Amino acid sequence: MNTPLQFREVAPSPLARFESGVCVVRGRMHIIGGHHGEELDVTDEHWAYDPAADKWERFADQPEPVSHYTCQVQDDRYVWYTGGYLGKHPGVAVTKTWRYDAETDAWEEFAPLPELRASLGCAILDGKMHVWGGLGEDRNTNFSDHWILDLENPTEWKSAAPMPEGRAHFSTGVVGGKAYSIGGHFYHDAPVQAKGQSCADLDFMHRYDPDTDAWQRMNDLPFRRSHIETATMHYRGQLLVVGGRNNSPDALPAHKRNSPLMIPLRAYRKVKRAFNPKTEANMGRVSLDHVSLYDPPTDTWKTVGRIPKPLYACAAAVVGDTLIVTNGGLRAWKDASAHTWVASLV
């Protein structure tokens, strides 16, 4: 992989948006739904970018305009997703499960989730779709529930081992038949609706093994990070993570936050934030430009480049050996981008 990555700008996205569904099917990067505009409207538009032709093409739109979900691909043909928030912010939590067929350019509905969920993890492992974590109807209660749908007979969800540290806006990666839950944050609409609870971003990293139905804590992120669920992808046995948000850059890492020795430092930083309530970080508008790489065999992270502009909840994918980055917010939802950049990974 070239380090640092060299980006060049290509055809812009037809719609500036963020928190969309993102996946790769048949050599194209598909972007489905998501938020647009400062009023947090939701679109059902479905576009795909072909890096070989540097061209965008529109496909069958979402059956309903939904945000806060993660989609996954089966057999380079089907796109699956479930849950999310329907409609303009704050939206309504849903349970519907949808499958898009790239061969017929059509959508079909399957078994609904057992409960209302949004901002949940999603992975396809050995022909089964796993979903876990996320938010409930009130947009603040975090859950750890883990359900599985057999894609050969998608009629009923079954329970599996709950994820550790139930949270929202974490990302999902799949490598070697195992699923990874990366970053995220507790609660969602803090501080008012969450009654003063912290919505600080997290550095947690957990791995799920379907063979043992068990979760394992892995090496934490180098820094706290959320809003990367649309920009985490597999590449040659490793995971790439692009952009996102860190709204607590001075917070202690996870392995130190409960240490008695850190109490004075934590108190000092809490007071400091209290006297600076209108900083970009405290308002949750800090976007990141990092391109990070995780290597499962060594359980290590490193930065391999920087995107041209910091982006919150951007869309990123790998087609062949090309990394594509588009959309996202320059200051969270305040400035959505239509820029598209590509970089060679070889």
Coordinates of C-alpha atoms in Angstrom, one line a residue:
M1 CA 0.0 0.0 0.0
N2 CA 1.3 3.5 -0.9
T3 CA 1.9 5.5 2.2
P4 CA 0.9 8.2 2.4
L5 CA -2.1 7.7 0.1
Q6 CA -2.3 10.2 -2.8
F7 CA -5.8 11.3 -3.6
R8 CA -7.2 13.0 -6.8
E9 CA -10.6 14.4 -7.3
V10 CA -13.0 12.8 -9.7
A11 CA -16.7 13.2 -10.7
P12 CA -18.7 14.6 -7.8
S13 CA -21.6 12.8 -6.1
P14 CA -25.0 13.7 -7.6
L15 CA -26.2 14.5 -4.0
A16 CA -24.3 15.9 -1.0
R17 CA -25.3 13.7 1.9
F18 CA -24.1 11.6 4.9
E19 CA -25.0 8.5 7.0
S20 CA -26.0 6.6 3.9
G21 CA -25.9 2.9 3.2
V22 CA -22.6 2.1 1.4
C23 CA -21.5 -1.1 -0.3
V24 CA -19.7 -2.5 -3.4
V25 CA -21.5 -4.6 -5.9
R26 CA -20.2 -5.7 -9.3
G27 CA -17.3 -3.2 -9.4
R28 CA -19.4 -0.2 -8.4
M29 CA -19.7 1.7 -5.1
H30 CA -23.4 2.0 -4.2
I31 CA -24.7 4.8 -1.9
I32 CA -28.3 4.4 -0.7
G33 CA -30.4 6.8 1.4
G34 CA -29.1 8.9 4.2
H35 CA -29.3 12.5 5.4
H36 CA -29.0 15.7 3.4
G37 CA -29.2 19.4 4.2
E38 CA -28.9 21.2 7.5
E39 CA -32.4 20.3 8.4
L40 CA -31.5 16.6 8.3
D41 CA -33.9 15.6 5.6
V42 CA -33.7 12.0 4.4
T43 CA -33.4 10.9 0.8
D44 CA -34.3 7.5 -0.8
E45 CA -32.0 8.1 -3.8
H46 CA -29.7 5.2 -4.8
W47 CA -26.7 6.0 -6.9
A48 CA -23.6 4.0 -7.8
Y49 CA -20.1 5.2 -8.8
D50 CA -18.1 3.3 -11.4
P51 CA -14.4 4.2 -10.9
A52 CA -13.4 2.7 -14.3
A53 CA -15.6 5.0 -16.2
D54 CA -15.6 7.9 -13.6
K55 CA -19.4 7.9 -13.8
W56 CA -22.4 8.0 -11.5
E57 CA -25.6 6.1 -12.4
R58 CA -29.0 6.0 -10.6
F59 CA -30.6 2.7 -9.6
A60 CA -33.8 1.7 -8.0
D61 CA -34.4 3.9 -5.0
Q62 CA -34.8 2.8 -1.4
P63 CA -38.4 1.5 -0.7
E64 CA -38.4 4.0 2.2
P65 CA -36.1 6.9 3.0
V66 CA -34.0 5.5 5.9
S67 CA -30.8 6.6 7.7
H68 CA -28.8 5.0 10.5
Y69 CA -28.3 1.5 9.2
T70 CA -25.5 -0.6 7.7
C71 CA -25.8 -2.6 4.6
Q72 CA -23.9 -5.8 3.6
V73 CA -23.5 -7.7 0.3
Q74 CA -24.2 -11.3 -0.4
D75 CA -22.6 -13.1 -3.4
D76 CA -21.7 -9.9 -5.2
R77 CA -25.4 -9.6 -6.1
Y78 CA -27.7 -8.9 -3.1
V79 CA -27.5 -5.9 -0.8
W80 CA -29.1 -6.5 2.7
Y81 CA -30.0 -4.1 5.5
T82 CA -32.4 -3.8 8.4
G83 CA -33.7 -1.3 10.9
G84 CA -32.8 2.4 10.9
Y85 CA -34.7 5.7 11.3
L86 CA -37.4 6.4 8.8
G87 CA -37.9 10.0 7.6
K88 CA -36.6 13.4 8.5
H89 CA -34.7 13.8 11.8
P90 CA -35.5 12.6 14.4
G91 CA -37.2 9.9 12.4
V92 CA -39.1 6.8 13.5
A93 CA -37.3 3.6 14.4
V94 CA -38.2 0.6 12.1
T95 CA -37.8 -3.1 12.0
K96 CA -38.1 -3.8 8.3
T97 CA -35.5 -5.9 6.5
W98 CA -34.8 -5.2 2.8
R99 CA -32.8 -6.9 0.0
Y100 CA -31.7 -5.2 -3.2
D101 CA -31.1 -7.5 -6.2
A102 CA -28.4 -5.9 -8.5
E103 CA -29.4 -8.3 -11.3
T104 CA -33.0 -7.2 -11.4
D105 CA -32.6 -3.7 -9.9
A106 CA -35.5 -4.4 -7.5
W107 CA -36.1 -4.5 -3.7
E108 CA -37.8 -7.2 -1.7
E109 CA -38.9 -7.2 2.0
F110 CA -38.1 -10.1 4.4
A111 CA -38.5 -10.9 8.1
P112 CA -38.6 -7.9 10.4
L113 CA -36.3 -7.5 13.4
P114 CA -37.7 -8.7 16.7
E115 CA -37.5 -5.1 18.1
L116 CA -37.1 -1.5 16.8
R117 CA -33.4 -0.7 16.2
A118 CA -31.2 1.9 14.4
S119 CA -27.5 2.6 14.2
L120 CA -26.8 -1.1 14.6
G121 CA -23.9 -3.3 13.4
C122 CA -24.4 -5.6 10.5
A123 CA -22.3 -8.4 9.0
I124 CA -22.8 -11.4 6.8
L125 CA -20.9 -14.5 8.1
D126 CA -21.2 -17.9 6.4
G127 CA -24.5 -17.1 4.7
K128 CA -26.1 -15.5 7.8
M129 CA -26.8 -11.9 8.5
H130 CA -25.8 -10.8 12.0
V131 CA -27.0 -7.5 13.6
W132 CA -26.2 -6.2 17.0
G133 CA -26.2 -3.2 19.3
G134 CA -27.6 0.2 18.3
L135 CA -30.4 2.4 19.5
G136 CA -34.1 2.0 20.3
E137 CA -37.2 4.0 19.7
D138 CA -36.2 6.8 22.1
R139 CA -32.9 7.5 20.2
N140 CA -30.9 7.2 23.4
T141 CA -31.2 3.8 24.9
N142 CA -28.3 1.6 23.8
F143 CA -28.8 -2.1 23.3
S144 CA -26.5 -5.2 23.2
D145 CA -28.9 -7.6 21.5
H146 CA -27.5 -9.8 18.7
W147 CA -29.8 -11.4 16.2
I148 CA -29.1 -13.7 13.2
L149 CA -31.0 -14.2 10.0
D150 CA -30.3 -17.3 7.8
L151 CA -30.2 -15.8 4.2
E152 CA -31.1 -19.1 2.7
N153 CA -34.4 -19.1 4.6
P154 CA -34.9 -15.4 5.8
T155 CA -38.1 -15.9 7.7
E156 CA -37.0 -15.7 11.4
W157 CA -34.4 -14.0 13.5
K158 CA -32.6 -15.9 16.2
S159 CA -30.7 -14.7 19.2
A160 CA -26.9 -14.9 19.7
A161 CA -24.3 -13.7 22.2
P162 CA -24.9 -10.0 23.0
M163 CA -22.2 -7.5 22.1
P164 CA -20.1 -6.0 24.9
E165 CA -20.5 -2.3 25.6
G166 CA -23.8 -1.8 23.7
R167 CA -23.5 1.5 21.8
A168 CA -24.4 3.4 18.6
H169 CA -22.6 4.8 15.6
F170 CA -19.9 2.1 15.7
S171 CA -18.6 0.6 12.5
T172 CA -18.5 -3.0 11.3
G173 CA -15.7 -4.8 9.5
V174 CA -15.4 -8.5 8.4
V175 CA -12.1 -10.3 8.1
G176 CA -11.3 -14.0 8.1
G177 CA -14.9 -15.0 8.9
K178 CA -15.0 -12.8 12.0
A179 CA -16.8 -9.5 12.6
Y180 CA -15.4 -6.4 14.3
S181 CA -17.2 -3.6 16.1
I182 CA -15.2 -0.4 16.1
G183 CA -15.6 2.8 18.0
G184 CA -19.0 4.5 18.4
H185 CA -20.6 6.3 21.3
F186 CA -23.1 5.7 24.1
Y187 CA -26.5 7.4 23.9
H188 CA -27.3 9.6 21.0
D189 CA -29.3 12.8 21.4
A190 CA -27.3 14.1 24.4
P191 CA -27.4 16.1 26.5
V192 CA -31.1 17.0 26.8
Q193 CA -32.9 13.8 25.8
A194 CA -30.2 11.7 27.4
K195 CA -30.6 13.7 30.6
G196 CA -27.1 14.9 30.8
Q197 CA -25.4 11.6 30.0
S198 CA -22.1 11.8 28.0
C199 CA -22.2 11.2 24.3
A200 CA -18.4 11.2 24.0
D201 CA -16.9 9.1 21.3
L202 CA -15.3 5.8 22.2
D203 CA -12.2 3.8 21.3
F204 CA -13.6 0.3 21.9
M205 CA -12.8 -2.6 19.5
H206 CA -14.5 -6.0 19.8
R207 CA -14.3 -9.1 17.6
Y208 CA -17.1 -11.7 17.2
D209 CA -16.3 -15.3 16.3
P210 CA -19.4 -17.1 14.9
D211 CA -17.8 -20.5 15.5
T212 CA -17.8 -20.0 19.3
D213 CA -20.6 -17.4 19.5
A214 CA -18.3 -15.3 21.6
W215 CA -16.9 -11.7 21.7
Q216 CA -13.3 -10.7 22.5
R217 CA -11.9 -7.3 23.4
M218 CA -9.2 -6.3 20.9
N219 CA -6.6 -3.5 20.8
D220 CA -8.4 -0.2 21.2
L221 CA -8.4 2.4 18.4
P222 CA -5.5 4.9 18.6
F223 CA -8.0 7.6 19.3
R224 CA -11.8 7.8 19.9
R225 CA -13.9 7.6 16.8
S226 CA -17.6 7.4 15.7
H227 CA -19.6 7.9 12.6
I228 CA -17.4 5.6 10.6
E229 CA -20.0 2.9 9.9
T230 CA -20.3 4.1 6.2
A231 CA -16.5 4.2 5.8
T232 CA -15.1 0.9 7.1
M233 CA -14.1 -1.8 4.7
H234 CA -12.1 -5.0 4.1
Y235 CA -8.9 -4.8 1.9
R236 CA -6.5 -7.8 1.5
G237 CA -7.0 -9.2 4.9
Q238 CA -7.0 -5.9 6.7
L239 CA -9.5 -3.2 7.6
L240 CA -9.5 0.4 6.4
V241 CA -11.4 3.2 8.3
V242 CA -11.8 6.6 6.8
G243 CA -12.8 9.9 8.4
G244 CA -15.4 10.0 11.2
R245 CA -15.7 12.1 14.3
N246 CA -13.7 12.5 17.6
N247 CA -15.7 14.8 19.8
S248 CA -13.5 14.2 22.9
P249 CA -9.9 14.5 21.7
D250 CA -8.5 15.2 25.2
A251 CA -10.4 12.2 26.8
L252 CA -8.4 9.4 28.4
P253 CA -8.0 6.1 26.5
A254 CA -10.4 3.3 27.5
H255 CA -7.8 1.3 29.5
K256 CA -7.0 4.2 31.7
R257 CA -10.4 5.9 32.3
N258 CA -11.2 3.8 35.4
S259 CA -7.8 4.1 37.0
P260 CA -7.8 5.9 40.4
L261 CA -4.5 7.5 39.4
M262 CA -6.3 9.3 36.6
I263 CA -9.0 10.9 38.8
P264 CA -7.2 14.3 39.1
L265 CA -6.6 14.6 35.4
R266 CA -10.2 13.6 34.6
A267 CA -11.5 16.2 37.0
Y268 CA -9.3 18.9 35.4
R269 CA -10.4 18.1 31.9
K270 CA -14.1 18.0 33.0
V271 CA -13.8 21.5 34.4
K272 CA -11.9 22.7 31.3
R273 CA -14.8 21.5 29.1
A274 CA -17.4 23.0 31.3
F275 CA -15.8 26.5 30.8
N276 CA -15.6 26.0 27.0
P277 CA -19.1 24.7 26.2
K278 CA -19.2 26.1 22.6
T279 CA -16.1 24.6 21.2
E280 CA -16.5 22.5 18.0
A281 CA -15.6 19.3 20.0
N282 CA -18.2 19.9 22.6
M283 CA -20.8 20.6 20.0
G284 CA -20.0 17.3 18.2
R285 CA -18.9 18.9 15.0
V286 CA -15.3 17.7 14.8
S287 CA -14.7 15.8 11.5
L288 CA -11.6 13.6 10.9
D289 CA -9.3 13.2 7.9
H290 CA -7.5 10.1 9.0
V291 CA -7.3 6.9 6.9
S292 CA -6.5 4.2 9.4
L293 CA -5.5 0.6 8.8
Y294 CA -6.1 -2.3 11.2
D295 CA -4.0 -5.5 10.8
P296 CA -5.8 -8.5 12.5
P297 CA -2.8 -10.9 12.8
T298 CA -0.9 -8.3 14.8
D299 CA -3.9 -6.5 16.4
T300 CA -2.4 -3.2 15.5
W301 CA -3.5 0.2 14.0
K302 CA -1.6 2.7 11.9
T303 CA -2.4 5.8 9.9
V304 CA -1.8 5.3 6.2
G305 CA -3.0 8.7 4.8
R306 CA -5.2 11.7 5.0
I307 CA -8.2 12.5 2.9
P308 CA -8.2 16.0 1.4
K309 CA -10.8 17.3 3.8
P310 CA -12.0 16.1 7.2
L311 CA -15.3 14.3 6.8
Y312 CA -18.0 13.1 9.2
A313 CA -20.0 10.0 8.3
C314 CA -18.6 10.0 4.7
A315 CA -19.0 7.2 2.2
A316 CA -15.9 5.1 1.5
A317 CA -15.3 1.8 -0.3
V318 CA -12.6 -0.2 -2.1
V319 CA -13.2 -1.3 -5.7
G320 CA -10.3 -3.5 -6.8
D321 CA -7.2 -1.6 -5.6
T322 CA -8.9 1.8 -5.6
L323 CA -10.1 3.6 -2.5
I324 CA -13.1 5.9 -3.1
V325 CA -14.2 8.6 -0.7
T326 CA -17.2 10.8 -1.2
N327 CA -20.0 12.6 0.7
G328 CA -19.9 13.2 4.4
G329 CA -20.0 16.4 6.5
L330 CA -17.2 19.0 6.7
R331 CA -18.7 20.1 10.1
A332 CA -21.0 17.2 10.9
W333 CA -24.4 17.9 9.4
K334 CA -23.7 21.6 8.9
D335 CA -21.8 21.3 5.6
A336 CA -22.5 18.1 3.5
S337 CA -20.0 17.4 0.7
A338 CA -20.4 16.2 -2.8
H339 CA -16.7 15.9 -3.5
T340 CA -15.4 12.5 -4.6
W341 CA -11.7 11.4 -4.3
V342 CA -9.9 8.3 -5.3
A343 CA -6.5 6.9 -4.3
S344 CA -4.5 3.8 -5.4
L345 CA -3.8 1.3 -2.7
V346 CA -0.9 -0.4 -4.6

